[in-house]
Amino acid sequence: MAISVFDLFKVGIGPSSSHTVGPMKAARTFVAGLRRDGALERVGSVRAELYGSLALTGKGHGSDTAVILGLLGETPEDVDVDAVPRLLEQVRRDGRLLLDGERAIAFDPGADVDFRRKESLPGHPNGMRFRAFDAEGAELRSTVYYSVGGGFVVDEQAAGADRIKADDTSLPHPFGTAAELLELCRETGMSMSSIMLANEQAFGRTAGQVRSELLEIWRVMRQCVRRGVTTEGTLPGGLKVPRRAHRLYRQLGGACDAAGLAKPDLTDLSDPMRGSDWVTLYALAVNEENAAGGRVVTAPTNGAAGIVPAVLHYYLHFAQGASDEGVVRFLLTAGAIGILFKENASISGAEVGCQGEVGSASSMAAGGLAEALGGTPEQVENAAEIAMEHNLGLTCDPIGGLVQVPCIERNALASVKAISAAKIALRGDGHHFVSLDKAIRTMRDTGRDMMDKYKETSRGGLAVNVIEC
């Protein structure tokens, strides 16, 4: 299997990679297939049916919005997030939709996006079916897709898969487990980030292009933080959750520079935990932007999008000798760890609970930080394992189906946990009792044993107890 670091770190929109980005991509893929086969001009109507977790929490996650945008031909990475309300209002007002921006069809969002809350498709909890009909109502095409976490989408032929299928890319340093990755490092004398950099070039990018594109990912993360700390108000969705990052930012006395970095005041060292406050701020800023449907980097999911940026900001502002090269090494190593979770377990909250999202992201950030701080491959693997081990069993129980409570604070706590995991590992020599592979396997098994009501259905945990109270 060949997965690129850019498959894990993707620019998109909130609030969810599996419930927003995935359905948008699926809808766009469906329309592109109609165009490719010459059927677009024959379409009179389109219907989207959402099943399982997509149906149960899709309203709160903006799945219906995502479907409409995808049918319009928009993509998660390019859609103008400020124009989204206008686009949606026009469809609702006119009762019509320009399929792929060209073919006008009748469309009623309330009826043509059907939330099948009592039904599931067999391949994955996040299933959806798109159906196209001609003007007489005859079905032209029906296609099933699964949104399997992190914005990855597979079709019905990959039913049952919780990860993308292998492509034909031949990697110079293939690995499927952390043990294999460590052995590669020992055999070659290369770091994890160097292994990943060599592998990334097999996808057709030069080393310089990989670095440049990773720094662009980092720029988008910084801009997301900047927007998060400068925006006030209440998050959408009905819970009336107030944005807190802006207030905390003022309390901490920070300032944004010309590059968009929310910089801490390092002259006040009276509180030894002040750095933790800043890490919390960075994570809150990103996840509030995500909850508001803003531009974020999936890392590896939207629900966990604040962890890697928060820890990267910590590295930049609180680590001596921090540099762009360190940022690149961080992201490459985090990508390697994310690939292990994607291949051997899952990063889908609907599949394994929040341990697969926040847990994986915390593990990725811990390993990335250990690498950027000069850790050995063994210390990096140890850091990733510590972070994952202490996120095991984490449920996905969003109140109201919204990626707000407990999701936003959960990112902040997992960011601090990632930093602690890296520091513990760097104080040791890399030898430890539980391997990363065993932690990943345990997360997978725990997810299989977890009751469905704790896996992004809003039918258990805080999602029901808070509402009931």
Coordinates of C-alpha atoms in Angstrom, one line a residue:
M1 CA 0.0 0.0 0.0
A2 CA 1.3 3.5 -0.9
I3 CA -0.1 6.4 1.1
S4 CA 1.4 9.8 0.8
V5 CA 1.8 12.3 3.7
F6 CA -0.4 14.6 1.6
D7 CA -3.2 12.0 1.8
L8 CA -3.2 12.6 5.6
F9 CA -2.6 16.3 5.6
K10 CA -5.2 17.9 3.2
V11 CA -6.6 21.4 3.0
G12 CA -10.4 21.3 3.4
I13 CA -13.3 22.7 5.3
G14 CA -15.0 21.9 8.6
P15 CA -16.6 20.6 10.6
S16 CA -15.8 16.9 9.8
S17 CA -13.5 15.1 7.4
S18 CA -15.7 11.9 7.4
H19 CA -19.1 13.7 7.5
T20 CA -18.3 16.9 5.5
V21 CA -15.2 16.5 3.4
G22 CA -16.0 12.8 2.5
P23 CA -19.6 13.4 1.3
M24 CA -18.5 16.5 -0.7
K25 CA -15.8 14.5 -2.4
A26 CA -18.2 11.6 -3.0
A27 CA -20.9 13.9 -4.5
R28 CA -18.2 15.6 -6.7
T29 CA -17.0 12.2 -7.9
F30 CA -20.5 11.0 -8.7
V31 CA -21.1 14.1 -10.8
A32 CA -17.7 13.8 -12.5
G33 CA -18.6 10.2 -13.5
L34 CA -21.8 11.4 -15.1
R35 CA -19.9 14.0 -17.1
R36 CA -17.2 11.5 -18.0
D37 CA -19.8 9.0 -19.4
G38 CA -21.7 11.6 -21.3
A39 CA -24.8 11.3 -19.0
L40 CA -24.7 14.7 -17.4
E41 CA -27.0 16.4 -20.0
R42 CA -29.6 13.7 -19.5
V43 CA -29.9 14.2 -15.7
G44 CA -33.2 15.6 -14.5
S45 CA -32.8 15.0 -10.8
V46 CA -30.4 13.7 -8.3
R47 CA -31.0 12.1 -4.9
A48 CA -28.5 11.5 -2.1
E49 CA -29.2 8.9 0.6
L50 CA -27.1 9.0 3.8
Y51 CA -26.9 6.0 6.1
G52 CA -25.5 4.9 9.5
S53 CA -23.4 7.5 11.3
L54 CA -23.8 9.9 8.4
A55 CA -27.6 9.9 8.9
L56 CA -27.5 10.0 12.6
T57 CA -25.0 13.0 13.0
G58 CA -25.0 14.3 9.5
K59 CA -27.1 17.3 10.2
G60 CA -24.8 18.5 12.9
H61 CA -21.7 17.7 10.8
G62 CA -23.0 19.6 7.7
S63 CA -23.3 16.5 5.6
D64 CA -26.3 17.9 3.7
T65 CA -24.4 21.1 3.0
A66 CA -21.4 19.1 1.8
V67 CA -23.5 17.0 -0.6
I68 CA -25.0 20.1 -2.2
L69 CA -21.6 21.7 -2.6
G70 CA -20.2 18.6 -4.1
L71 CA -23.1 18.3 -6.6
L72 CA -22.4 22.0 -7.5
G73 CA -18.9 20.9 -8.4
E74 CA -17.1 22.4 -5.4
T75 CA -14.1 20.7 -3.8
P76 CA -13.1 20.8 -0.1
E77 CA -9.7 22.3 -0.9
D78 CA -10.9 25.1 -3.3
V79 CA -14.4 26.1 -2.1
D80 CA -14.7 29.7 -1.0
V81 CA -15.8 29.2 2.7
D82 CA -17.2 32.7 2.8
A83 CA -19.4 32.1 -0.2
V84 CA -20.9 28.8 1.1
P85 CA -24.0 30.5 2.8
R86 CA -24.8 32.3 -0.3
L87 CA -24.5 29.2 -2.5
L88 CA -26.8 27.2 -0.2
E89 CA -29.4 29.9 0.1
Q90 CA -29.6 30.2 -3.6
V91 CA -30.3 26.5 -4.0
R92 CA -32.9 26.6 -1.3
R93 CA -34.6 29.7 -2.6
D94 CA -34.7 28.7 -6.3
G95 CA -35.4 25.0 -5.7
R96 CA -32.8 24.4 -8.4
L97 CA -29.2 23.3 -8.6
L98 CA -26.5 23.7 -11.2
L99 CA -25.0 20.2 -11.4
D100 CA -21.3 20.5 -11.8
G101 CA -21.9 24.3 -12.2
E102 CA -23.6 23.6 -15.5
R103 CA -26.7 21.4 -15.7
A104 CA -29.7 23.0 -14.1
I105 CA -31.9 20.5 -12.3
A106 CA -34.8 20.7 -9.8
F107 CA -33.5 20.1 -6.3
D108 CA -35.2 20.2 -2.9
P109 CA -32.5 20.0 -0.1
G110 CA -35.1 18.8 2.4
A111 CA -36.2 15.9 0.2
D112 CA -33.3 15.1 -2.1
V113 CA -30.8 14.7 0.8
D114 CA -32.4 11.8 2.6
F115 CA -31.1 10.9 6.1
R116 CA -31.9 7.2 6.5
R117 CA -31.4 7.1 10.3
K118 CA -32.7 3.6 10.8
E119 CA -30.6 2.0 8.0
S120 CA -27.0 1.1 7.4
L121 CA -25.0 0.0 4.4
P122 CA -22.8 -3.1 4.9
G123 CA -19.3 -1.7 4.1
H124 CA -18.8 1.0 6.7
P125 CA -20.8 3.1 9.2
N126 CA -20.4 6.1 6.9
G127 CA -22.3 4.9 3.8
M128 CA -24.1 7.0 1.1
R129 CA -25.8 6.3 -2.1
F130 CA -26.2 8.8 -5.0
R131 CA -28.9 8.3 -7.6
A132 CA -29.4 10.2 -10.9
F133 CA -32.6 10.1 -12.9
D134 CA -33.6 11.5 -16.3
A135 CA -36.5 13.9 -16.9
E136 CA -39.0 11.0 -17.0
G137 CA -37.8 9.6 -13.7
A138 CA -35.9 6.6 -15.0
E139 CA -32.7 5.9 -13.1
L140 CA -29.5 6.6 -15.0
R141 CA -27.1 5.6 -12.3
S142 CA -26.8 4.5 -8.7
T143 CA -23.5 4.5 -6.9
V144 CA -22.6 3.7 -3.3
Y145 CA -19.6 5.4 -1.5
Y146 CA -18.1 5.1 1.9
S147 CA -16.4 7.9 3.8
V148 CA -13.9 5.9 5.8
G149 CA -12.2 8.7 7.8
G150 CA -9.8 11.6 7.2
G151 CA -11.6 12.5 4.0
F152 CA -10.8 9.2 2.3
V153 CA -13.7 7.9 0.1
V154 CA -14.0 4.5 -1.4
D155 CA -16.7 3.1 -3.7
E156 CA -18.8 0.0 -3.3
Q157 CA -16.1 -2.3 -4.8
A158 CA -14.1 -1.5 -1.7
A159 CA -17.0 -2.3 0.6
G160 CA -15.8 -3.3 4.1
A161 CA -12.5 -1.4 3.7
D162 CA -11.5 1.0 6.4
R163 CA -8.6 2.4 4.4
I164 CA -7.8 3.4 0.9
K165 CA -6.7 0.7 -1.5
A166 CA -3.2 0.1 -2.6
D167 CA -2.0 1.9 -5.7
D168 CA 0.8 0.8 -8.0
T169 CA 3.4 3.3 -6.6
S170 CA 6.6 1.4 -5.8
L171 CA 8.2 2.9 -2.7
P172 CA 12.0 2.7 -2.1
H173 CA 11.4 2.0 1.6
P174 CA 8.0 0.3 2.1
F175 CA 6.8 -0.4 5.6
G176 CA 3.6 -1.7 7.1
T177 CA 4.3 -1.7 10.8
A178 CA 6.3 0.4 13.2
A179 CA 8.7 -2.5 13.7
E180 CA 9.4 -2.5 10.0
L181 CA 9.9 1.2 10.0
L182 CA 12.4 1.0 12.9
E183 CA 14.3 -1.8 11.1
L184 CA 14.5 0.4 8.0
C185 CA 16.0 3.2 10.1
R186 CA 18.6 0.8 11.6
E187 CA 19.5 -0.7 8.2
T188 CA 19.9 2.6 6.4
G189 CA 21.0 4.8 9.2
M190 CA 18.2 7.2 8.2
S191 CA 15.7 9.0 10.4
M192 CA 11.9 8.4 10.1
S193 CA 11.5 11.7 8.3
S194 CA 14.3 10.9 5.8
I195 CA 12.6 7.5 5.1
M196 CA 9.3 9.4 4.4
L197 CA 11.0 12.0 2.3
A198 CA 12.5 9.3 0.1
N199 CA 9.1 7.6 -0.2
E200 CA 7.3 10.8 -1.1
Q201 CA 9.6 11.3 -4.1
A202 CA 8.2 8.1 -5.5
F203 CA 4.8 9.9 -6.0
G204 CA 6.5 12.2 -8.5
R205 CA 7.6 15.1 -6.3
T206 CA 11.2 16.3 -5.9
A207 CA 12.6 16.6 -2.4
G208 CA 12.3 20.4 -2.8
Q209 CA 8.6 20.1 -3.8
V210 CA 7.8 17.9 -0.8
R211 CA 9.3 20.5 1.5
S212 CA 7.6 23.4 -0.2
E213 CA 4.2 21.7 -0.1
L214 CA 4.6 20.7 3.5
L215 CA 5.5 24.3 4.4
E216 CA 2.3 25.4 2.5
I217 CA 0.3 23.0 4.7
W218 CA 2.0 24.7 7.7
R219 CA 1.1 28.1 6.3
V220 CA -2.6 27.1 6.1
M221 CA -2.4 25.8 9.7
R222 CA -1.0 29.1 10.9
Q223 CA -3.7 31.1 9.0
C224 CA -6.3 28.9 10.6
V225 CA -4.9 29.7 14.1
R226 CA -4.8 33.4 13.2
R227 CA -8.4 33.4 12.1
G228 CA -9.4 31.4 15.2
V229 CA -7.8 33.8 17.7
T230 CA -9.1 37.0 16.0
T231 CA -12.8 35.8 15.5
E232 CA -15.4 36.3 18.2
G233 CA -19.0 35.1 18.4
T234 CA -21.0 32.0 18.9
L235 CA -20.5 28.7 17.0
P236 CA -23.3 27.6 14.7
G237 CA -25.6 24.7 15.3
G238 CA -27.9 25.4 18.2
L239 CA -25.8 24.7 21.2
K240 CA -24.8 28.3 21.4
V241 CA -21.2 27.4 22.3
P242 CA -19.2 30.7 22.5
R243 CA -15.8 31.0 20.9
R244 CA -13.1 31.1 23.6
A245 CA -9.8 31.4 21.7
H246 CA -10.2 35.1 21.1
R247 CA -10.7 35.9 24.8
L248 CA -7.9 33.6 25.9
Y249 CA -5.6 35.2 23.3
R250 CA -6.3 38.6 24.8
Q251 CA -5.8 37.3 28.3
L252 CA -2.4 35.8 27.3
G253 CA -1.3 39.1 25.7
G254 CA -0.3 37.7 22.3
A255 CA 0.0 39.3 18.9
C256 CA -0.1 38.1 15.3
D257 CA 2.8 39.0 13.1
A258 CA 2.9 39.6 9.4
A259 CA 3.3 35.9 8.7
G260 CA 0.1 35.1 10.5
L261 CA 1.7 33.6 13.6
A262 CA 0.0 34.0 16.9
K263 CA 3.0 34.7 19.0
P264 CA 3.3 34.4 22.8
D265 CA 4.9 37.0 25.1
L266 CA 7.9 35.0 26.4
T267 CA 9.0 37.8 28.7
D268 CA 6.5 36.7 31.4
L269 CA 7.8 33.5 32.9
S270 CA 6.0 33.9 36.3
D271 CA 3.8 30.9 35.5
P272 CA 5.7 27.7 34.6
M273 CA 2.6 26.4 32.9
R274 CA 2.2 29.4 30.6
G275 CA 3.3 27.3 27.6
S276 CA 0.5 24.9 28.3
D277 CA -2.0 27.8 28.1
W278 CA -0.6 28.7 24.6
V279 CA -0.9 25.1 23.4
T280 CA -4.5 25.1 24.6
L281 CA -5.1 28.4 22.8
Y282 CA -3.7 27.1 19.5
A283 CA -5.9 23.9 19.6
L284 CA -9.0 25.8 20.6
A285 CA -8.5 28.3 17.7
V286 CA -8.2 25.6 15.1
N287 CA -11.1 23.5 16.3
E288 CA -13.4 26.5 16.7
E289 CA -12.7 27.4 13.1
N290 CA -13.4 23.8 12.2
A291 CA -16.7 23.8 14.1
A292 CA -17.6 27.0 12.2
G293 CA -17.0 25.4 8.8
G294 CA -13.8 27.3 8.2
R295 CA -10.7 26.3 6.3
V296 CA -8.6 23.7 8.1
V297 CA -6.0 21.0 7.5
T298 CA -7.2 17.5 8.0
A299 CA -4.6 16.1 10.4
P300 CA -5.5 13.2 10.1
T301 CA -9.2 14.2 10.5
N302 CA -11.1 17.4 11.0
G303 CA -12.4 16.4 14.4
A304 CA -8.7 16.2 15.5
A305 CA -7.4 19.0 13.3
G306 CA -6.1 21.1 16.2
I307 CA -3.6 18.8 17.7
V308 CA -0.8 18.8 15.1
P309 CA -0.9 22.6 14.6
A310 CA -1.0 23.2 18.3
V311 CA 2.1 21.1 18.9
L312 CA 3.9 22.6 15.9
H313 CA 3.2 26.0 17.3
Y314 CA 4.7 24.9 20.6
Y315 CA 7.8 23.6 18.7
L316 CA 8.2 26.9 16.9
H317 CA 7.8 29.2 19.9
F318 CA 9.1 27.1 22.8
A319 CA 11.9 24.9 21.4
Q320 CA 15.4 26.2 21.0
G321 CA 16.6 26.1 17.4
A322 CA 13.2 25.6 15.8
S323 CA 13.2 26.0 12.1
D324 CA 11.3 25.3 8.9
E325 CA 13.4 22.2 8.4
G326 CA 12.2 21.0 11.8
V327 CA 8.6 21.7 10.7
V328 CA 9.2 19.5 7.6
R329 CA 10.7 16.7 9.7
F330 CA 7.9 17.0 12.1
L331 CA 5.2 16.6 9.4
L332 CA 7.0 13.8 7.6
T333 CA 7.3 11.8 10.8
A334 CA 3.7 12.5 11.9
G335 CA 2.7 11.3 8.4
A336 CA 4.6 8.1 8.8
I337 CA 2.8 7.4 12.1
G338 CA -0.6 8.3 10.6
I339 CA 0.0 5.9 7.8
L340 CA 0.5 3.1 10.4
F341 CA -2.9 3.9 12.0
K342 CA -4.6 4.2 8.6
E343 CA -3.2 0.8 7.4
N344 CA -3.5 -1.2 10.6
A345 CA -6.5 0.2 12.5
S346 CA -8.7 3.2 11.6
I347 CA -8.8 7.0 11.9
S348 CA -12.6 7.0 11.6
G349 CA -14.6 8.0 14.7
A350 CA -17.6 6.1 13.3
E351 CA -15.4 3.0 13.1
V352 CA -13.4 3.0 16.4
G353 CA -14.5 6.0 18.4
C354 CA -12.5 9.2 19.1
Q355 CA -9.4 7.2 20.0
G356 CA -9.0 6.7 16.2
E357 CA -9.2 10.5 15.6
V358 CA -7.8 12.4 18.6
G359 CA -5.7 9.4 19.7
S360 CA -4.1 9.0 16.3
A361 CA -3.5 12.7 16.0
S362 CA -1.9 12.9 19.5
S363 CA 0.3 10.0 18.6
M364 CA 1.3 11.6 15.3
A365 CA 2.1 14.9 17.0
A366 CA 4.1 13.3 19.8
G367 CA 6.3 11.4 17.3
G368 CA 6.6 14.4 15.1
L369 CA 7.8 16.6 18.0
A370 CA 10.3 14.0 19.2
E371 CA 11.7 13.9 15.7
A372 CA 11.9 17.6 15.4
L373 CA 13.7 17.8 18.7
G374 CA 16.4 15.4 17.6
G375 CA 15.0 12.1 19.0
T376 CA 16.3 8.8 17.8
P377 CA 13.8 6.6 15.8
E378 CA 13.3 4.5 18.9
Q379 CA 12.5 7.6 21.0
V380 CA 10.1 8.8 18.2
E381 CA 8.3 5.4 18.2
N382 CA 8.2 5.5 22.0
A383 CA 6.6 9.0 22.0
A384 CA 4.0 8.0 19.5
E385 CA 3.2 4.9 21.6
I386 CA 2.8 6.8 24.9
A387 CA 0.4 9.2 23.4
M388 CA -1.7 6.5 21.9
E389 CA -1.7 4.3 24.9
H390 CA -3.2 7.0 27.0
N391 CA -6.0 7.8 24.5
L392 CA -7.2 4.2 24.3
G393 CA -11.0 3.7 24.8
L394 CA -11.8 7.3 23.9
T395 CA -15.4 7.4 22.7
C396 CA -17.0 9.7 20.1
D397 CA -20.1 11.1 21.6
P398 CA -20.6 14.6 20.2
I399 CA -23.5 16.5 21.8
G400 CA -26.1 17.3 19.2
G401 CA -24.1 15.7 16.5
L402 CA -21.9 18.8 16.4
V403 CA -18.1 18.8 16.4
Q404 CA -18.0 21.1 19.4
V405 CA -18.5 19.5 22.8
P406 CA -16.4 17.6 23.9
C407 CA -14.4 17.8 20.6
I408 CA -12.8 21.2 20.9
E409 CA -11.5 20.9 24.4
R410 CA -10.5 17.3 23.7
N411 CA -8.0 18.6 21.1
A412 CA -6.5 20.9 23.6
L413 CA -5.9 18.2 26.2
A414 CA -4.6 15.8 23.6
S415 CA -2.1 18.4 22.4
V416 CA -0.7 18.8 25.9
K417 CA -0.6 15.0 26.2
A418 CA 1.4 14.7 23.0
I419 CA 4.0 17.2 24.3
S420 CA 4.3 15.3 27.6
A421 CA 4.6 12.0 25.7
A422 CA 7.5 13.4 23.6
K423 CA 9.3 14.7 26.7
I424 CA 9.0 11.4 28.5
A425 CA 10.3 9.5 25.5
L426 CA 13.2 11.9 25.0
R427 CA 14.3 11.5 28.6
G428 CA 14.6 7.7 27.9
D429 CA 16.7 5.7 25.6
G430 CA 13.9 4.4 23.4
H431 CA 13.5 1.1 25.2
H432 CA 9.9 0.5 26.5
F433 CA 7.4 -2.1 27.5
V434 CA 4.6 -1.6 25.0
S435 CA 5.4 -1.2 21.3
L436 CA 3.5 1.3 19.0
D437 CA 2.3 -1.7 16.9
K438 CA 0.7 -3.2 20.0
A439 CA -0.9 0.1 20.9
I440 CA -2.3 0.4 17.4
R441 CA -3.6 -3.2 17.5
T442 CA -5.2 -2.6 20.9
M443 CA -6.9 0.6 19.6
R444 CA -8.3 -1.4 16.7
D445 CA -9.6 -4.2 18.9
T446 CA -11.0 -1.8 21.4
G447 CA -12.9 0.0 18.6
R448 CA -14.4 -3.3 17.5
D449 CA -15.5 -4.1 21.0
M450 CA -17.0 -0.6 21.6
M451 CA -20.7 -0.3 21.5
D452 CA -22.0 1.5 18.4
K453 CA -23.7 4.2 20.4
Y454 CA -20.2 5.5 21.4
K455 CA -19.0 5.7 17.8
E456 CA -20.2 9.0 16.3
T457 CA -23.9 8.3 16.5
S458 CA -24.8 10.8 19.3
R459 CA -26.8 8.0 21.0
G460 CA -24.6 7.5 24.0
G461 CA -22.3 9.2 26.5
L462 CA -22.3 13.0 26.8
A463 CA -24.5 13.2 23.7
V464 CA -27.4 11.9 25.7
N465 CA -26.6 12.7 29.3
V466 CA -26.0 16.4 28.8
I467 CA -29.2 16.8 26.8
E468 CA -31.2 14.7 29.3
C469 CA -29.9 16.9 32.2

